[in-house]
């Protein structure tokens, strides 16, 4: 037991230390406060290439008009871009789309509405289907809940002057960051990814990822890498690595922000996290071997591995949460590991510092009022711990290889698959797996267990362990109660 | 009573049952467990003489609030009228609206009491939907898209939501409405 716990702490420390390294590499990057977009190159002679803007949509009646409208207003020569609405909706959304298209056409924007005969391959299938009909040499992708600013293409496209550049990713911003505690917590997580991880990997010349939306691809790079494939549920990460292993570069432009809506329900967050966790582990399984047998530098291999397997921390978080109190109790009773053991375990603080520092760096880089925002960080840490049960299930499902048949996705999404998808392209809908439904009672149980642990540690005066245990208690109770209350009010979104 | 429900009741009292029905149907699509909305929708369907759909709405309502005598009577009435064998002309009962008023009052006042441990924790707002997204970010995007009316509307919402900065937000909204822009 002591060994298992030590292993969990060691893994967490490793990933935390890696974050520390990323912090160091991102240091000195300056602020990323958006968006002084006034002085763009406006040379009329600039040879703006033809761009296809792809909008994969699945049942998004509430946001689709805002999205299409924003894309129609992109400040780019009207005869040099087209919009593809890749609409797999089964509800009323197509009617709304038709209306938007009429409005766009009257403004002289080229816009087409593509409906597929089926939903094979989900988002990857839709993007691939659109690709076969796209006229652009460059492909921009926006999910339904994003709102690009008019200057988006003008700022990203010039980067492709570098002929080996396969994709450019912009930074996600937030439209509803202050709507609730939940959205504030999520914003912290995404900010850390975009303002520390992506930035540092860019500066250290490591592998980056296209985040599925708010970026532009060079069409040749997509084709060269093997196209969009639907055998993982993180088609964005998968394509990113395949393209980079094929020699294409990915650029990250942290100073171009594309705001989006954060899921406003814990259900939505859960689904998104599930997709990212399971998808990245699937991608790791699919591509790690290729990565390590490639001729990339050792550092890029190591960082790529950390990147793709980052979500593996969750099972270890769970193990730590389960074993912490029993070990403390055993030590207290004089039968467990001694002081030296816990002394070594205290090294885990390095990992903890890594996680914390990365968040602080991100907030400082993005917001002028960052000190005021730091109060949310402990809640974010606890909330992340609280998600560890669902994310552990996602990891297990990915390793169990819950069948995700290899779909080569030639033209129409290819062979049929029986994959259970989390649905909605923006990842908002439920993933109805049986294992996931078990998460609710498990979270509830962990909440009680961890809280009892806090009480025990307080009762026996083991003050040094209380703070650590509090994170687990607050995290699981937070997630369990939020889920519980949400289930009672049943919002649709 | 929530503003939405007030609006629906107003439609009903004005006799505009069609409008009320489509408004309520929307509401129910968003909040399928809103018992009051189902009850009012049933009323509206009755007033329109659409007894089958009224019956459906009453059934949904009974499902949510199995104990209400008003709902139960409504269910019976709709079942009777919906039966093709009966040839009575459709006519809502006189006391229906007053009954409904008290039912709404009791439904709306019946709040679910949160468990004590849940109350001590901050929980995300779940009711706000699209207005959640009113933020300065969105306002500046609308401005950059030259949709000044939309931007001004967002600033109005922000002014209401953050009284401390209301004056500044309102000034921005006014400036946008008067057609001036920064540049």
Short mmCIF file of N, CA and C in Angstrom, two decimals, chain A residues 116-225:
data_model
loop_
_atom_site.label_atom_id
_atom_site.label_comp_id
_atom_site.label_asym_id
_atom_site.label_seq_id
_atom_site.Cartn_x
_atom_site.Cartn_y
_atom_site.Cartn_z
N UNK A 116 -24.81 15.68 -44.34
CA UNK A 116 -24.33 14.35 -44.71
C UNK A 116 -25.47 13.35 -44.61
N UNK A 117 -25.37 12.27 -45.37
CA UNK A 117 -26.40 11.25 -45.27
C UNK A 117 -26.41 10.57 -43.90
N UNK A 118 -25.28 10.58 -43.20
CA UNK A 118 -25.24 9.96 -41.87
C UNK A 118 -24.16 10.67 -41.06
N UNK A 119 -24.02 10.26 -39.81
CA UNK A 119 -23.08 10.98 -38.95
C UNK A 119 -21.78 10.20 -38.75
N UNK A 120 -21.41 9.40 -39.69
CA UNK A 120 -20.23 8.57 -39.48
C UNK A 120 -18.99 9.40 -39.16
N UNK A 121 -18.26 8.96 -38.17
CA UNK A 121 -17.04 9.64 -37.80
C UNK A 121 -17.26 10.92 -37.02
N UNK A 122 -18.51 11.29 -36.78
CA UNK A 122 -18.82 12.48 -36.01
C UNK A 122 -18.06 13.70 -36.51
N UNK A 123 -17.40 14.41 -35.61
CA UNK A 123 -16.77 15.66 -36.06
C UNK A 123 -15.68 15.39 -37.10
N UNK A 124 -14.86 14.38 -36.84
CA UNK A 124 -13.80 14.07 -37.80
C UNK A 124 -14.39 13.75 -39.16
N UNK A 125 -15.49 12.97 -39.14
CA UNK A 125 -16.14 12.61 -40.38
C UNK A 125 -16.68 13.84 -41.10
N UNK A 126 -17.27 14.75 -40.33
CA UNK A 126 -17.83 15.96 -40.94
C UNK A 126 -16.73 16.81 -41.57
N UNK A 127 -15.63 16.96 -40.85
CA UNK A 127 -14.53 17.79 -41.36
C UNK A 127 -13.95 17.16 -42.63
N UNK A 128 -13.82 15.84 -42.62
CA UNK A 128 -13.25 15.16 -43.77
C UNK A 128 -14.19 15.27 -44.97
N UNK A 129 -15.48 15.14 -44.70
CA UNK A 129 -16.49 15.27 -45.74
C UNK A 129 -16.41 16.68 -46.36
N UNK A 130 -16.29 17.67 -45.48
CA UNK A 130 -16.20 19.04 -45.98
C UNK A 130 -14.92 19.25 -46.79
N UNK A 131 -13.86 18.59 -46.35
CA UNK A 131 -12.57 18.77 -47.02
C UNK A 131 -12.64 18.36 -48.49
N UNK A 132 -13.39 17.30 -48.75
CA UNK A 132 -13.47 16.84 -50.14
C UNK A 132 -14.19 17.85 -51.02
N UNK A 133 -14.93 18.76 -50.42
CA UNK A 133 -15.66 19.75 -51.20
C UNK A 133 -15.11 21.17 -51.02
N UNK A 134 -14.04 21.28 -50.25
CA UNK A 134 -13.52 22.61 -49.94
C UNK A 134 -12.67 23.12 -51.10
N UNK A 135 -12.80 24.41 -51.37
CA UNK A 135 -12.00 24.99 -52.44
C UNK A 135 -10.73 25.63 -51.91
N UNK A 136 -10.66 25.83 -50.60
CA UNK A 136 -9.55 26.59 -50.04
C UNK A 136 -8.26 25.79 -49.95
N UNK A 137 -7.15 26.51 -50.07
CA UNK A 137 -5.85 25.91 -49.80
C UNK A 137 -5.62 25.89 -48.29
N UNK A 138 -6.43 26.68 -47.58
CA UNK A 138 -6.34 26.74 -46.12
C UNK A 138 -7.72 26.53 -45.54
N UNK A 139 -7.74 25.85 -44.39
CA UNK A 139 -9.00 25.45 -43.78
C UNK A 139 -9.05 26.00 -42.36
N UNK A 140 -9.99 26.90 -42.11
CA UNK A 140 -10.19 27.38 -40.74
C UNK A 140 -11.33 26.59 -40.12
N UNK A 141 -11.23 26.27 -38.83
CA UNK A 141 -12.28 25.50 -38.17
C UNK A 141 -12.75 26.24 -36.92
N UNK A 142 -14.08 26.37 -36.80
CA UNK A 142 -14.65 26.91 -35.56
C UNK A 142 -15.76 26.00 -35.07
N UNK A 143 -15.74 25.67 -33.79
CA UNK A 143 -16.87 24.99 -33.18
C UNK A 143 -17.99 25.99 -32.98
N UNK A 144 -19.17 25.44 -32.69
CA UNK A 144 -20.38 26.27 -32.69
C UNK A 144 -20.36 27.36 -31.63
N UNK A 145 -19.68 27.15 -30.53
CA UNK A 145 -19.77 28.12 -29.45
C UNK A 145 -18.65 29.16 -29.49
N UNK A 146 -17.96 29.24 -30.61
CA UNK A 146 -16.89 30.22 -30.74
C UNK A 146 -17.37 31.46 -31.50
N UNK A 147 -16.74 32.58 -31.21
CA UNK A 147 -17.09 33.81 -31.90
C UNK A 147 -15.80 34.49 -32.35
N UNK A 148 -15.35 34.21 -33.58
CA UNK A 148 -14.11 34.83 -34.04
C UNK A 148 -14.29 36.33 -34.29
N UNK A 149 -13.26 37.08 -34.00
CA UNK A 149 -13.28 38.51 -34.33
C UNK A 149 -13.04 38.67 -35.83
N UNK A 150 -13.47 39.81 -36.38
CA UNK A 150 -13.34 40.00 -37.83
C UNK A 150 -11.91 39.84 -38.35
N UNK A 151 -10.92 40.17 -37.55
CA UNK A 151 -9.55 40.17 -38.08
C UNK A 151 -8.86 38.80 -38.02
N UNK A 152 -9.61 37.77 -37.61
CA UNK A 152 -9.00 36.46 -37.37
C UNK A 152 -8.13 35.97 -38.54
N UNK A 153 -8.72 35.90 -39.73
CA UNK A 153 -7.96 35.33 -40.86
C UNK A 153 -6.79 36.23 -41.24
N UNK A 154 -7.01 37.52 -41.20
CA UNK A 154 -5.93 38.44 -41.57
C UNK A 154 -4.72 38.29 -40.66
N UNK A 155 -4.97 37.89 -39.43
CA UNK A 155 -3.85 37.77 -38.50
C UNK A 155 -3.18 36.41 -38.60
N UNK A 156 -3.94 35.37 -38.92
CA UNK A 156 -3.35 34.03 -38.94
C UNK A 156 -2.73 33.65 -40.28
N UNK A 157 -3.40 34.03 -41.34
CA UNK A 157 -2.98 33.54 -42.67
C UNK A 157 -1.53 33.93 -43.02
N UNK A 158 -1.09 35.17 -42.71
CA UNK A 158 0.28 35.52 -43.12
C UNK A 158 1.35 34.59 -42.56
N UNK A 159 1.06 33.91 -41.44
CA UNK A 159 2.05 32.99 -40.87
C UNK A 159 2.40 31.87 -41.84
N UNK A 160 1.49 31.55 -42.75
CA UNK A 160 1.73 30.43 -43.66
C UNK A 160 2.74 30.77 -44.76
N UNK A 161 3.31 31.96 -44.68
CA UNK A 161 4.42 32.28 -45.58
C UNK A 161 5.52 31.25 -45.39
N UNK A 162 5.63 30.70 -44.17
CA UNK A 162 6.53 29.58 -43.92
C UNK A 162 5.93 28.32 -44.56
N UNK A 163 6.61 27.80 -45.55
CA UNK A 163 5.98 26.75 -46.36
C UNK A 163 5.89 25.40 -45.67
N UNK A 164 6.62 25.21 -44.57
CA UNK A 164 6.53 23.94 -43.85
C UNK A 164 5.54 24.04 -42.69
N UNK A 165 4.82 25.16 -42.62
CA UNK A 165 3.88 25.33 -41.53
C UNK A 165 2.56 24.65 -41.88
N UNK A 166 2.11 23.72 -41.02
CA UNK A 166 0.90 22.97 -41.31
C UNK A 166 -0.35 23.57 -40.70
N UNK A 167 -0.20 24.23 -39.55
CA UNK A 167 -1.38 24.76 -38.88
C UNK A 167 -1.00 25.91 -37.96
N UNK A 168 -1.97 26.78 -37.72
CA UNK A 168 -1.80 27.84 -36.73
C UNK A 168 -2.97 27.75 -35.76
N UNK A 169 -2.65 27.76 -34.50
CA UNK A 169 -3.68 27.70 -33.47
C UNK A 169 -3.74 29.05 -32.76
N UNK A 170 -4.96 29.58 -32.58
CA UNK A 170 -5.12 30.79 -31.78
C UNK A 170 -5.49 30.41 -30.35
N UNK A 171 -5.49 31.40 -29.48
CA UNK A 171 -5.80 31.12 -28.07
C UNK A 171 -7.31 31.21 -27.85
N UNK A 172 -7.84 30.28 -27.06
CA UNK A 172 -9.26 30.35 -26.70
C UNK A 172 -9.44 31.43 -25.63
N UNK A 173 -10.46 32.26 -25.84
CA UNK A 173 -10.87 33.19 -24.78
C UNK A 173 -12.19 32.72 -24.20
N UNK A 174 -12.78 33.53 -23.35
CA UNK A 174 -14.01 33.10 -22.70
C UNK A 174 -15.07 34.18 -22.80
N UNK A 175 -16.27 33.76 -23.17
CA UNK A 175 -17.38 34.72 -23.25
C UNK A 175 -18.11 34.82 -21.92
N UNK A 176 -18.15 33.75 -21.18
CA UNK A 176 -19.00 33.72 -19.98
C UNK A 176 -18.21 33.30 -18.75
N UNK A 177 -16.98 33.74 -18.71
CA UNK A 177 -16.09 33.37 -17.62
C UNK A 177 -16.68 33.66 -16.25
N UNK A 178 -17.37 34.81 -16.11
CA UNK A 178 -17.84 35.20 -14.79
C UNK A 178 -19.27 34.77 -14.50
N UNK A 179 -19.78 33.86 -15.32
CA UNK A 179 -21.18 33.47 -15.15
C UNK A 179 -21.39 32.68 -13.85
N UNK A 180 -20.44 31.86 -13.49
CA UNK A 180 -20.63 31.05 -12.29
C UNK A 180 -19.27 30.55 -11.80
N UNK A 181 -19.29 29.93 -10.64
CA UNK A 181 -18.06 29.35 -10.11
C UNK A 181 -17.51 28.31 -11.09
N UNK A 182 -18.43 27.56 -11.67
CA UNK A 182 -18.02 26.50 -12.59
C UNK A 182 -17.27 27.06 -13.79
N UNK A 183 -17.79 28.13 -14.37
CA UNK A 183 -17.11 28.68 -15.54
C UNK A 183 -15.78 29.32 -15.15
N UNK A 184 -15.72 29.89 -13.97
CA UNK A 184 -14.43 30.48 -13.56
C UNK A 184 -13.37 29.40 -13.38
N UNK A 185 -13.81 28.27 -12.81
CA UNK A 185 -12.86 27.17 -12.61
C UNK A 185 -12.34 26.65 -13.96
N UNK A 186 -13.27 26.48 -14.90
CA UNK A 186 -12.84 25.96 -16.20
C UNK A 186 -11.90 26.93 -16.89
N UNK A 187 -12.19 28.23 -16.74
CA UNK A 187 -11.35 29.23 -17.40
C UNK A 187 -9.92 29.08 -16.91
N UNK A 188 -9.73 28.82 -15.61
CA UNK A 188 -8.38 28.66 -15.08
C UNK A 188 -7.67 27.52 -15.79
N UNK A 189 -8.38 26.40 -15.94
CA UNK A 189 -7.76 25.25 -16.58
C UNK A 189 -7.35 25.53 -18.02
N UNK A 190 -8.25 26.15 -18.78
CA UNK A 190 -7.94 26.43 -20.18
C UNK A 190 -6.85 27.48 -20.29
N UNK A 191 -6.92 28.49 -19.42
CA UNK A 191 -5.89 29.53 -19.45
C UNK A 191 -4.52 28.92 -19.26
N UNK A 192 -4.44 27.96 -18.33
CA UNK A 192 -3.15 27.33 -18.06
C UNK A 192 -2.65 26.58 -19.29
N UNK A 193 -3.57 25.91 -19.97
CA UNK A 193 -3.16 25.21 -21.19
C UNK A 193 -2.65 26.20 -22.23
N UNK A 194 -3.37 27.29 -22.43
CA UNK A 194 -3.02 28.18 -23.53
C UNK A 194 -1.91 29.16 -23.20
N UNK A 195 -1.87 29.62 -21.95
CA UNK A 195 -0.88 30.65 -21.63
C UNK A 195 0.40 30.09 -21.05
N UNK A 196 0.41 28.81 -20.69
CA UNK A 196 1.66 28.21 -20.21
C UNK A 196 2.06 27.03 -21.10
N UNK A 197 1.20 26.01 -21.16
CA UNK A 197 1.63 24.79 -21.88
C UNK A 197 1.89 25.06 -23.35
N UNK A 198 0.89 25.59 -24.05
CA UNK A 198 1.07 25.81 -25.48
C UNK A 198 2.22 26.78 -25.74
N UNK A 199 2.23 27.85 -24.96
CA UNK A 199 3.25 28.88 -25.17
C UNK A 199 4.65 28.32 -24.94
N UNK A 200 4.79 27.55 -23.85
CA UNK A 200 6.11 27.01 -23.53
C UNK A 200 6.54 26.00 -24.58
N UNK A 201 5.59 25.15 -25.01
CA UNK A 201 5.96 24.15 -26.01
C UNK A 201 6.37 24.83 -27.31
N UNK A 202 5.69 25.92 -27.61
CA UNK A 202 6.05 26.67 -28.81
C UNK A 202 7.47 27.22 -28.69
N UNK A 203 7.74 27.82 -27.53
CA UNK A 203 9.04 28.46 -27.35
C UNK A 203 10.16 27.44 -27.24
N UNK A 204 9.83 26.24 -26.75
CA UNK A 204 10.85 25.21 -26.62
C UNK A 204 10.91 24.33 -27.86
N UNK A 205 10.16 24.72 -28.89
CA UNK A 205 10.14 23.96 -30.13
C UNK A 205 9.74 22.51 -29.92
N UNK A 206 8.69 22.31 -29.10
CA UNK A 206 8.17 20.96 -28.89
C UNK A 206 6.89 20.77 -29.69
N UNK A 207 6.33 19.58 -29.61
CA UNK A 207 5.08 19.32 -30.31
C UNK A 207 3.95 20.16 -29.73
N UNK A 208 3.14 20.72 -30.62
CA UNK A 208 1.98 21.48 -30.18
C UNK A 208 0.74 20.72 -30.60
N UNK A 209 -0.42 21.17 -30.10
CA UNK A 209 -1.62 20.58 -30.68
C UNK A 209 -2.56 21.65 -31.18
N UNK A 210 -3.22 21.29 -32.28
CA UNK A 210 -4.37 22.04 -32.74
C UNK A 210 -5.51 21.68 -31.81
N UNK A 211 -6.25 22.67 -31.33
CA UNK A 211 -7.24 22.40 -30.29
C UNK A 211 -8.64 22.11 -30.84
N UNK A 212 -8.71 21.77 -32.11
CA UNK A 212 -9.99 21.36 -32.66
C UNK A 212 -10.83 22.50 -33.20
N UNK A 213 -10.52 23.71 -32.79
CA UNK A 213 -11.27 24.88 -33.21
C UNK A 213 -10.41 26.11 -32.98
N UNK A 214 -10.78 27.19 -33.67
CA UNK A 214 -10.04 28.45 -33.55
C UNK A 214 -8.61 28.32 -34.08
N UNK A 215 -8.49 27.67 -35.21
CA UNK A 215 -7.20 27.56 -35.85
C UNK A 215 -7.36 27.39 -37.35
N UNK A 216 -6.25 27.43 -38.06
CA UNK A 216 -6.27 27.28 -39.50
C UNK A 216 -5.28 26.19 -39.89
N UNK A 217 -5.70 25.32 -40.80
CA UNK A 217 -4.82 24.26 -41.32
C UNK A 217 -4.45 24.56 -42.76
N UNK A 218 -3.25 24.14 -43.14
CA UNK A 218 -2.92 24.09 -44.55
C UNK A 218 -3.50 22.77 -45.07
N UNK A 219 -4.28 22.88 -46.11
CA UNK A 219 -4.96 21.70 -46.62
C UNK A 219 -3.97 20.57 -46.93
N UNK A 220 -2.85 20.90 -47.54
CA UNK A 220 -1.86 19.88 -47.91
C UNK A 220 -1.37 19.12 -46.68
N UNK A 221 -1.27 19.82 -45.56
CA UNK A 221 -0.78 19.17 -44.34
C UNK A 221 -1.79 18.14 -43.85
N UNK A 222 -3.07 18.50 -43.92
CA UNK A 222 -4.10 17.54 -43.49
C UNK A 222 -4.04 16.29 -44.35
N UNK A 223 -4.00 16.51 -45.66
CA UNK A 223 -4.00 15.38 -46.60
C UNK A 223 -2.75 14.53 -46.40
N UNK A 224 -1.62 15.22 -46.30
CA UNK A 224 -0.34 14.55 -46.16
C UNK A 224 -0.29 13.69 -44.90
N UNK A 225 -0.92 14.18 -43.84
CA UNK A 225 -0.87 13.46 -42.56
C UNK A 225 -1.85 12.30 -42.53
#
